[in-house]
Amino acid sequence: MFDIKENLKKLPACPGVYMHKDALGNIIYVGKAVNLKNRVSQYFQKSRDMGPKVRSMVSNIAEFEYITVAGEMEALILECNLIKKYRPKYNILLRDDKTYPYIKVTGERYPRIIKTRNHERDGGKYYGPYSDAGAVNRITDLLNSAFALKRCSAQSFPEGFRPCLNFHIGQCMGVCTGRVSEEEYGRALEGAVDFLNGHTAAVTSELKEKMNRASEELRYEDAASYRDCLEAVKSLSETQRVVLHHDDEGDILIPAMAGETMHIIMFSLREGKLVGREVFDLDGEDYGDEDREEALSAFIKQYYSSALFIPREIILRRLPEDRELLEKYLTELAGRSVRIIRPERGEKKALLELASKDVVEMVKTLEERAAAGAERRRGLREEIERVLNSMGVTDRASADRDYRVEAYDISNINGVDTVGAMVVFDGLKPDRKSYRKFKVRNAAARDDYGAMKEVLSRRFLRLLNGDDSFSQLPDMILMDGGKGHVAVALEVIEASGLDVPVAGMVKDDRHRTRGLVYMKKGEWEEIPLREKPLLFRYTGRIQEEVHRFAIEYHSSLRGKNAVKSALDEIRGIGPVRRQALLRKFGSIEEIRRVVKEEPERILELPEMDSKALENMKIYFDA
């Protein structure tokens, strides 16, 4: 057994990182220290100055570990990495930044501007992350329309390639037609990228000049196009306000409590303009005034350690105790000087006061939203509890937590590529990390019940085998189907020795959610949903989501198999040759035509040889 008192004596008096663990060995807190012995010992000294969160944490510490490092900077970097890795319960955490969207300029031959939630090393350029997904959608749509950028993912355009609707309505310049050079497309893209960088003045001036020139030359359609671009740019930048008389860049960070949630409000300053405001939520409990400084410091470390852009200044109302260390850390990350300041006078102080007043008003809105959200969650909990009580389930009453619901669906076309999908909702919110996909292996074609039985059996077998990714049992399972699907689920659950209530989401003649059907004491019963608007919308959303997820997975498999069935069955045609053929000719139909009518063109590809061509002729009966 771990003896805390004895191990405290062994702690070294040097910089390092410590990790507190609970009785199950879970890491519940990660911290850094200039002197490990002094810092860790403080937790186990009787003190009335400890806040409720610290007292709660200390009561759960069963053991601790530590890692020594050369200096405080190394300790800070290691602390950041360990917090991201373990996401300890008692650390202040930025809500998973992987859920925040980015605006991405792809690294393709003809780059696109798209929204993405994945930041990868793929040659693309990323902007963000942003907390407002709706704003990201509007920005990407506006830029694509304003600069007539390519939106499709196609990168090669064989002869006869037909332009999409966006080209015909003037929303795309049409690189697929062959009339637009890479240089011309690059100039249009450069304007959009400049705007994403906050350089709006040059873009606006250039568009005005082009519009006036086109009008003077009687090119009225071009002039109208430039005018529309100007309107789009104006729409995008209409929230920007000039606040400084020089080109400064910085982020203003203000912590604020709304309800029980700590928020960090970020105002972005680029080229002397206040260009955006983002709201980030932090996970944590029992915040006090002192915790706000800790929360701000935690946010700075976690957010900027993975941010794509670090400004030269971070402006705060109160400087953190570890300011110098944070500045050094951010400077190393950015590769240039970064300052953390609290302005005492001048324009920056006025800007900070302006932002602070804005936050006061914003908190009122956030509190109203939090109260409305809490009311919806409470109402849903009560509705689900009534459903469970109707089903005879009384051991899952949940007054202080959201119910966890799993839903399942099967997707196939004519029995081909049958797949299963599992989605998970915690209360009103989908838990996308817990979604799972299943490729049905053993069930007969068109046997939905057999496929569902296989999917559920595999899900619960993974649970019984100790797979952590399937370890959490739901409070209820919803099947996208009626009595037959519910009966199959109950059979699998009973065979697994588990106890989980199951209901089927049944639809009416118009394919709309009608009610929940379940079995109670050997008899089928149904709960109509028309008179329960909250539960009706909730069930309908789950049904749509599991159906979407299943179809999306099935479509991806179908697309892969369509390529395989047409080319990979030809002897001597592997992945490299298949990709070369598709890149050159664009489609299976065009490849078939060329093999029959112009076989010499196949041999123009360096990846191909005469033997492979003969095999293709045999396959296509050329």
PDB file of C-alpha atoms in Angstrom, residues 335-532:
ATOM      1  CA  GLY A 335       9.315  31.764 -32.730  1.00  0.00           C
ATOM      2  CA  ARG A 336       9.173  35.507 -31.910  1.00  0.00           C
ATOM      3  CA  SER A 337       8.524  37.735 -28.946  1.00  0.00           C
ATOM      4  CA  VAL A 338       5.109  37.392 -27.251  1.00  0.00           C
ATOM      5  CA  ARG A 339       4.104  39.692 -24.368  1.00  0.00           C
ATOM      6  CA  ILE A 340       1.373  39.346 -21.746  1.00  0.00           C
ATOM      7  CA  ILE A 341       0.308  42.846 -20.707  1.00  0.00           C
ATOM      8  CA  ARG A 342      -2.152  44.736 -18.530  1.00  0.00           C
ATOM      9  CA  PRO A 343      -2.409  48.211 -20.095  1.00  0.00           C
ATOM     10  CA  GLU A 344      -2.514  51.095 -17.614  1.00  0.00           C
ATOM     11  CA  ARG A 345      -3.342  53.914 -20.022  1.00  0.00           C
ATOM     12  CA  GLY A 346      -3.973  54.820 -23.633  1.00  0.00           C
ATOM     13  CA  GLU A 347      -5.882  53.132 -26.427  1.00  0.00           C
ATOM     14  CA  LYS A 348      -5.256  49.566 -25.275  1.00  0.00           C
ATOM     15  CA  LYS A 349      -6.650  50.318 -21.827  1.00  0.00           C
ATOM     16  CA  ALA A 350      -9.695  51.898 -23.473  1.00  0.00           C
ATOM     17  CA  LEU A 351     -10.068  48.820 -25.668  1.00  0.00           C
ATOM     18  CA  LEU A 352      -9.827  46.524 -22.644  1.00  0.00           C
ATOM     19  CA  GLU A 353     -12.532  48.545 -20.863  1.00  0.00           C
ATOM     20  CA  LEU A 354     -14.725  48.385 -23.975  1.00  0.00           C
ATOM     21  CA  ALA A 355     -14.317  44.608 -24.130  1.00  0.00           C
ATOM     22  CA  SER A 356     -15.030  44.295 -20.401  1.00  0.00           C
ATOM     23  CA  LYS A 357     -18.327  46.177 -20.792  1.00  0.00           C
ATOM     24  CA  ASP A 358     -19.207  43.901 -23.695  1.00  0.00           C
ATOM     25  CA  VAL A 359     -18.529  40.853 -21.489  1.00  0.00           C
ATOM     26  CA  VAL A 360     -20.903  42.156 -18.800  1.00  0.00           C
ATOM     27  CA  GLU A 361     -23.723  42.225 -21.330  1.00  0.00           C
ATOM     28  CA  MET A 362     -22.636  38.930 -22.848  1.00  0.00           C
ATOM     29  CA  VAL A 363     -22.740  37.179 -19.470  1.00  0.00           C
ATOM     30  CA  LYS A 364     -26.431  38.063 -19.181  1.00  0.00           C
ATOM     31  CA  THR A 365     -27.073  36.320 -22.497  1.00  0.00           C
ATOM     32  CA  LEU A 366     -24.935  33.327 -21.522  1.00  0.00           C
ATOM     33  CA  GLU A 367     -26.799  33.003 -18.223  1.00  0.00           C
ATOM     34  CA  GLU A 368     -30.146  33.109 -20.017  1.00  0.00           C
ATOM     35  CA  ARG A 369     -28.971  30.432 -22.444  1.00  0.00           C
ATOM     36  CA  ALA A 370     -27.591  28.338 -19.572  1.00  0.00           C
ATOM     37  CA  ALA A 371     -30.890  28.604 -17.698  1.00  0.00           C
ATOM     38  CA  ALA A 372     -32.885  27.663 -20.798  1.00  0.00           C
ATOM     39  CA  GLY A 373     -30.542  24.743 -21.499  1.00  0.00           C
ATOM     40  CA  ALA A 374     -30.801  23.532 -17.904  1.00  0.00           C
ATOM     41  CA  GLU A 375     -34.585  23.682 -18.148  1.00  0.00           C
ATOM     42  CA  ARG A 376     -34.564  21.646 -21.371  1.00  0.00           C
ATOM     43  CA  ARG A 377     -32.229  19.071 -19.832  1.00  0.00           C
ATOM     44  CA  ARG A 378     -34.393  18.837 -16.729  1.00  0.00           C
ATOM     45  CA  GLY A 379     -37.522  18.420 -18.856  1.00  0.00           C
ATOM     46  CA  LEU A 380     -35.900  15.693 -20.952  1.00  0.00           C
ATOM     47  CA  ARG A 381     -34.691  13.843 -17.847  1.00  0.00           C
ATOM     48  CA  GLU A 382     -38.241  13.826 -16.505  1.00  0.00           C
ATOM     49  CA  GLU A 383     -39.656  12.614 -19.842  1.00  0.00           C
ATOM     50  CA  ILE A 384     -37.139   9.770 -20.115  1.00  0.00           C
ATOM     51  CA  GLU A 385     -37.708   8.821 -16.486  1.00  0.00           C
ATOM     52  CA  ARG A 386     -41.459   8.551 -17.167  1.00  0.00           C
ATOM     53  CA  VAL A 387     -40.734   6.329 -20.186  1.00  0.00           C
ATOM     54  CA  LEU A 388     -38.503   4.069 -18.083  1.00  0.00           C
ATOM     55  CA  ASN A 389     -41.130   3.902 -15.340  1.00  0.00           C
ATOM     56  CA  SER A 390     -43.748   2.909 -17.938  1.00  0.00           C
ATOM     57  CA  MET A 391     -41.396   0.128 -19.042  1.00  0.00           C
ATOM     58  CA  GLY A 392     -41.182  -1.076 -15.435  1.00  0.00           C
ATOM     59  CA  VAL A 393     -37.645   0.275 -14.882  1.00  0.00           C
ATOM     60  CA  THR A 394     -37.282   2.044 -11.534  1.00  0.00           C
ATOM     61  CA  ASP A 395     -33.572   1.680 -10.778  1.00  0.00           C
ATOM     62  CA  ARG A 396     -32.301   4.303 -13.199  1.00  0.00           C
ATOM     63  CA  ALA A 397     -33.791   7.448 -11.640  1.00  0.00           C
ATOM     64  CA  SER A 398     -31.471  10.335 -12.437  1.00  0.00           C
ATOM     65  CA  ALA A 399     -32.104  13.629 -10.689  1.00  0.00           C
ATOM     66  CA  ASP A 400     -28.621  15.069 -11.180  1.00  0.00           C
ATOM     67  CA  ARG A 401     -27.257  13.622 -14.422  1.00  0.00           C
ATOM     68  CA  ASP A 402     -28.330  13.243 -18.034  1.00  0.00           C
ATOM     69  CA  TYR A 403     -29.515   9.879 -19.282  1.00  0.00           C
ATOM     70  CA  ARG A 404     -27.231   8.031 -21.699  1.00  0.00           C
ATOM     71  CA  VAL A 405     -29.004   6.526 -24.713  1.00  0.00           C
ATOM     72  CA  GLU A 406     -27.635   4.278 -27.459  1.00  0.00           C
ATOM     73  CA  ALA A 407     -29.417   3.902 -30.810  1.00  0.00           C
ATOM     74  CA  TYR A 408     -28.835   1.349 -33.598  1.00  0.00           C
ATOM     75  CA  ASP A 409     -29.639   1.089 -37.308  1.00  0.00           C
ATOM     76  CA  ILE A 410     -28.775  -1.218 -40.217  1.00  0.00           C
ATOM     77  CA  SER A 411     -28.052  -0.015 -43.759  1.00  0.00           C
ATOM     78  CA  ASN A 412     -27.697  -1.883 -47.073  1.00  0.00           C
ATOM     79  CA  ILE A 413     -28.856  -1.792 -50.673  1.00  0.00           C
ATOM     80  CA  ASN A 414     -30.251  -5.076 -51.977  1.00  0.00           C
ATOM     81  CA  GLY A 415     -28.336  -6.878 -49.248  1.00  0.00           C
ATOM     82  CA  VAL A 416     -24.928  -5.582 -50.409  1.00  0.00           C
ATOM     83  CA  ASP A 417     -22.343  -4.139 -47.987  1.00  0.00           C
ATOM     84  CA  THR A 418     -24.585  -4.457 -44.937  1.00  0.00           C
ATOM     85  CA  VAL A 419     -23.407  -2.259 -42.072  1.00  0.00           C
ATOM     86  CA  GLY A 420     -24.565  -1.367 -38.582  1.00  0.00           C
ATOM     87  CA  ALA A 421     -24.316   1.956 -36.796  1.00  0.00           C
ATOM     88  CA  MET A 422     -24.405   2.895 -33.123  1.00  0.00           C
ATOM     89  CA  VAL A 423     -24.840   6.484 -31.953  1.00  0.00           C
ATOM     90  CA  VAL A 424     -24.802   7.720 -28.366  1.00  0.00           C
ATOM     91  CA  PHE A 425     -26.549  10.681 -26.742  1.00  0.00           C
ATOM     92  CA  ASP A 426     -25.785  12.059 -23.283  1.00  0.00           C
ATOM     93  CA  GLY A 427     -28.944  13.998 -22.604  1.00  0.00           C
ATOM     94  CA  LEU A 428     -29.567  16.412 -25.448  1.00  0.00           C
ATOM     95  CA  LYS A 429     -26.044  16.197 -26.859  1.00  0.00           C
ATOM     96  CA  PRO A 430     -24.590  13.519 -29.168  1.00  0.00           C
ATOM     97  CA  ASP A 431     -21.421  11.910 -27.784  1.00  0.00           C
ATOM     98  CA  ARG A 432     -19.672  11.487 -31.143  1.00  0.00           C
ATOM     99  CA  LYS A 433     -16.538   9.993 -29.594  1.00  0.00           C
ATOM    100  CA  SER A 434     -18.666   7.008 -28.590  1.00  0.00           C
ATOM    101  CA  TYR A 435     -20.201   6.423 -32.045  1.00  0.00           C
ATOM    102  CA  ARG A 436     -19.295   3.007 -33.497  1.00  0.00           C
ATOM    103  CA  LYS A 437     -19.492   1.423 -36.974  1.00  0.00           C
ATOM    104  CA  PHE A 438     -19.903  -2.300 -37.684  1.00  0.00           C
ATOM    105  CA  LYS A 439     -19.361  -4.107 -40.968  1.00  0.00           C
ATOM    106  CA  VAL A 440     -21.748  -7.071 -40.910  1.00  0.00           C
ATOM    107  CA  ARG A 441     -19.843 -10.259 -41.739  1.00  0.00           C
ATOM    108  CA  ASN A 442     -22.049 -13.265 -41.076  1.00  0.00           C
ATOM    109  CA  ALA A 443     -25.729 -12.356 -41.490  1.00  0.00           C
ATOM    110  CA  ALA A 444     -27.422 -13.353 -44.743  1.00  0.00           C
ATOM    111  CA  ALA A 445     -28.213 -10.705 -47.347  1.00  0.00           C
ATOM    112  CA  ARG A 446     -31.401  -8.737 -46.615  1.00  0.00           C
ATOM    113  CA  ASP A 447     -31.605 -10.251 -43.123  1.00  0.00           C
ATOM    114  CA  ASP A 448     -31.980  -7.092 -41.040  1.00  0.00           C
ATOM    115  CA  TYR A 449     -32.749  -8.999 -37.858  1.00  0.00           C
ATOM    116  CA  GLY A 450     -29.712 -11.245 -38.309  1.00  0.00           C
ATOM    117  CA  ALA A 451     -27.526  -8.201 -39.003  1.00  0.00           C
ATOM    118  CA  MET A 452     -28.824  -6.405 -35.917  1.00  0.00           C
ATOM    119  CA  LYS A 453     -28.236  -9.498 -33.793  1.00  0.00           C
ATOM    120  CA  GLU A 454     -24.628  -9.672 -35.005  1.00  0.00           C
ATOM    121  CA  VAL A 455     -24.009  -5.974 -34.342  1.00  0.00           C
ATOM    122  CA  LEU A 456     -25.445  -6.059 -30.814  1.00  0.00           C
ATOM    123  CA  SER A 457     -23.672  -9.333 -29.989  1.00  0.00           C
ATOM    124  CA  ARG A 458     -20.336  -7.826 -30.994  1.00  0.00           C
ATOM    125  CA  ARG A 459     -21.037  -4.639 -29.027  1.00  0.00           C
ATOM    126  CA  PHE A 460     -21.800  -6.489 -25.770  1.00  0.00           C
ATOM    127  CA  LEU A 461     -19.065  -9.078 -26.285  1.00  0.00           C
ATOM    128  CA  ARG A 462     -16.550  -6.223 -26.451  1.00  0.00           C
ATOM    129  CA  LEU A 463     -17.992  -4.942 -23.178  1.00  0.00           C
ATOM    130  CA  LEU A 464     -17.755  -8.350 -21.472  1.00  0.00           C
ATOM    131  CA  ASN A 465     -14.177  -8.778 -22.742  1.00  0.00           C
ATOM    132  CA  GLY A 466     -13.140  -5.575 -20.982  1.00  0.00           C
ATOM    133  CA  ASP A 467     -12.824  -3.275 -23.991  1.00  0.00           C
ATOM    134  CA  ASP A 468     -12.709   0.245 -22.480  1.00  0.00           C
ATOM    135  CA  SER A 469     -14.210   1.828 -25.614  1.00  0.00           C
ATOM    136  CA  PHE A 470     -17.421  -0.189 -25.023  1.00  0.00           C
ATOM    137  CA  SER A 471     -17.347  -0.211 -21.219  1.00  0.00           C
ATOM    138  CA  GLN A 472     -20.142   2.264 -20.474  1.00  0.00           C
ATOM    139  CA  LEU A 473     -23.635   0.781 -20.458  1.00  0.00           C
ATOM    140  CA  PRO A 474     -26.496   3.053 -21.570  1.00  0.00           C
ATOM    141  CA  ASP A 475     -29.576   3.786 -19.492  1.00  0.00           C
ATOM    142  CA  MET A 476     -31.695   2.824 -22.499  1.00  0.00           C
ATOM    143  CA  ILE A 477     -31.313   1.446 -26.031  1.00  0.00           C
ATOM    144  CA  LEU A 478     -33.413   2.735 -28.922  1.00  0.00           C
ATOM    145  CA  MET A 479     -33.796   0.645 -32.092  1.00  0.00           C
ATOM    146  CA  ASP A 480     -34.571   2.184 -35.477  1.00  0.00           C
ATOM    147  CA  GLY A 481     -37.414  -0.232 -36.029  1.00  0.00           C
ATOM    148  CA  GLY A 482     -40.385  -1.925 -34.447  1.00  0.00           C
ATOM    149  CA  LYS A 483     -41.207  -5.051 -32.477  1.00  0.00           C
ATOM    150  CA  GLY A 484     -38.912  -7.383 -34.444  1.00  0.00           C
ATOM    151  CA  HIS A 485     -35.817  -5.274 -33.808  1.00  0.00           C
ATOM    152  CA  VAL A 486     -36.705  -4.827 -30.131  1.00  0.00           C
ATOM    153  CA  ALA A 487     -37.154  -8.605 -29.730  1.00  0.00           C
ATOM    154  CA  VAL A 488     -33.722  -9.251 -31.277  1.00  0.00           C
ATOM    155  CA  ALA A 489     -32.089  -6.712 -28.956  1.00  0.00           C
ATOM    156  CA  LEU A 490     -33.744  -8.195 -25.866  1.00  0.00           C
ATOM    157  CA  GLU A 491     -32.587 -11.682 -26.901  1.00  0.00           C
ATOM    158  CA  VAL A 492     -28.949 -10.551 -27.206  1.00  0.00           C
ATOM    159  CA  ILE A 493     -29.028  -8.574 -23.949  1.00  0.00           C
ATOM    160  CA  GLU A 494     -30.526 -11.500 -22.024  1.00  0.00           C
ATOM    161  CA  ALA A 495     -27.944 -13.899 -23.481  1.00  0.00           C
ATOM    162  CA  SER A 496     -25.192 -11.501 -22.384  1.00  0.00           C
ATOM    163  CA  GLY A 497     -26.450 -11.547 -18.803  1.00  0.00           C
ATOM    164  CA  LEU A 498     -27.086  -7.787 -18.842  1.00  0.00           C
ATOM    165  CA  ASP A 499     -30.101  -5.659 -18.027  1.00  0.00           C
ATOM    166  CA  VAL A 500     -30.738  -2.704 -20.348  1.00  0.00           C
ATOM    167  CA  PRO A 501     -34.236  -1.466 -21.300  1.00  0.00           C
ATOM    168  CA  VAL A 502     -34.970  -1.424 -25.046  1.00  0.00           C
ATOM    169  CA  ALA A 503     -37.570   0.469 -27.082  1.00  0.00           C
ATOM    170  CA  GLY A 504     -38.213   0.717 -30.803  1.00  0.00           C
ATOM    171  CA  MET A 505     -38.675   4.038 -32.614  1.00  0.00           C
ATOM    172  CA  VAL A 506     -41.701   3.288 -34.791  1.00  0.00           C
ATOM    173  CA  LYS A 507     -42.954   5.523 -37.609  1.00  0.00           C
ATOM    174  CA  ASP A 508     -46.374   6.313 -39.026  1.00  0.00           C
ATOM    175  CA  ASP A 509     -47.559   5.918 -42.636  1.00  0.00           C
ATOM    176  CA  ARG A 510     -45.841   9.201 -43.541  1.00  0.00           C
ATOM    177  CA  HIS A 511     -42.490   7.923 -42.243  1.00  0.00           C
ATOM    178  CA  ARG A 512     -42.544  10.238 -39.226  1.00  0.00           C
ATOM    179  CA  THR A 513     -41.737   9.153 -35.675  1.00  0.00           C
ATOM    180  CA  ARG A 514     -44.954   7.931 -34.096  1.00  0.00           C
ATOM    181  CA  GLY A 515     -43.980   6.456 -30.763  1.00  0.00           C
ATOM    182  CA  LEU A 516     -41.820   4.115 -28.697  1.00  0.00           C
ATOM    183  CA  VAL A 517     -42.747   0.435 -28.643  1.00  0.00           C
ATOM    184  CA  TYR A 518     -41.494  -1.943 -25.927  1.00  0.00           C
ATOM    185  CA  MET A 519     -42.232  -5.264 -24.284  1.00  0.00           C
ATOM    186  CA  LYS A 520     -43.494  -5.422 -20.691  1.00  0.00           C
ATOM    187  CA  LYS A 521     -44.271  -8.741 -19.009  1.00  0.00           C
ATOM    188  CA  GLY A 522     -44.568 -10.477 -22.368  1.00  0.00           C
ATOM    189  CA  GLU A 523     -46.973  -7.888 -23.836  1.00  0.00           C
ATOM    190  CA  TRP A 524     -46.243  -5.196 -26.415  1.00  0.00           C
ATOM    191  CA  GLU A 525     -47.039  -1.611 -25.434  1.00  0.00           C
ATOM    192  CA  GLU A 526     -46.535   1.735 -27.145  1.00  0.00           C
ATOM    193  CA  ILE A 527     -45.947   5.265 -25.870  1.00  0.00           C
ATOM    194  CA  PRO A 528     -47.375   7.836 -28.337  1.00  0.00           C
ATOM    195  CA  LEU A 529     -45.087  10.854 -28.778  1.00  0.00           C
ATOM    196  CA  ARG A 530     -47.370  13.397 -30.448  1.00  0.00           C
ATOM    197  CA  GLU A 531     -48.463  14.780 -27.089  1.00  0.00           C
ATOM    198  CA  LYS A 532     -44.866  14.911 -25.773  1.00  0.00           C
TER     199      LYS A 532
END
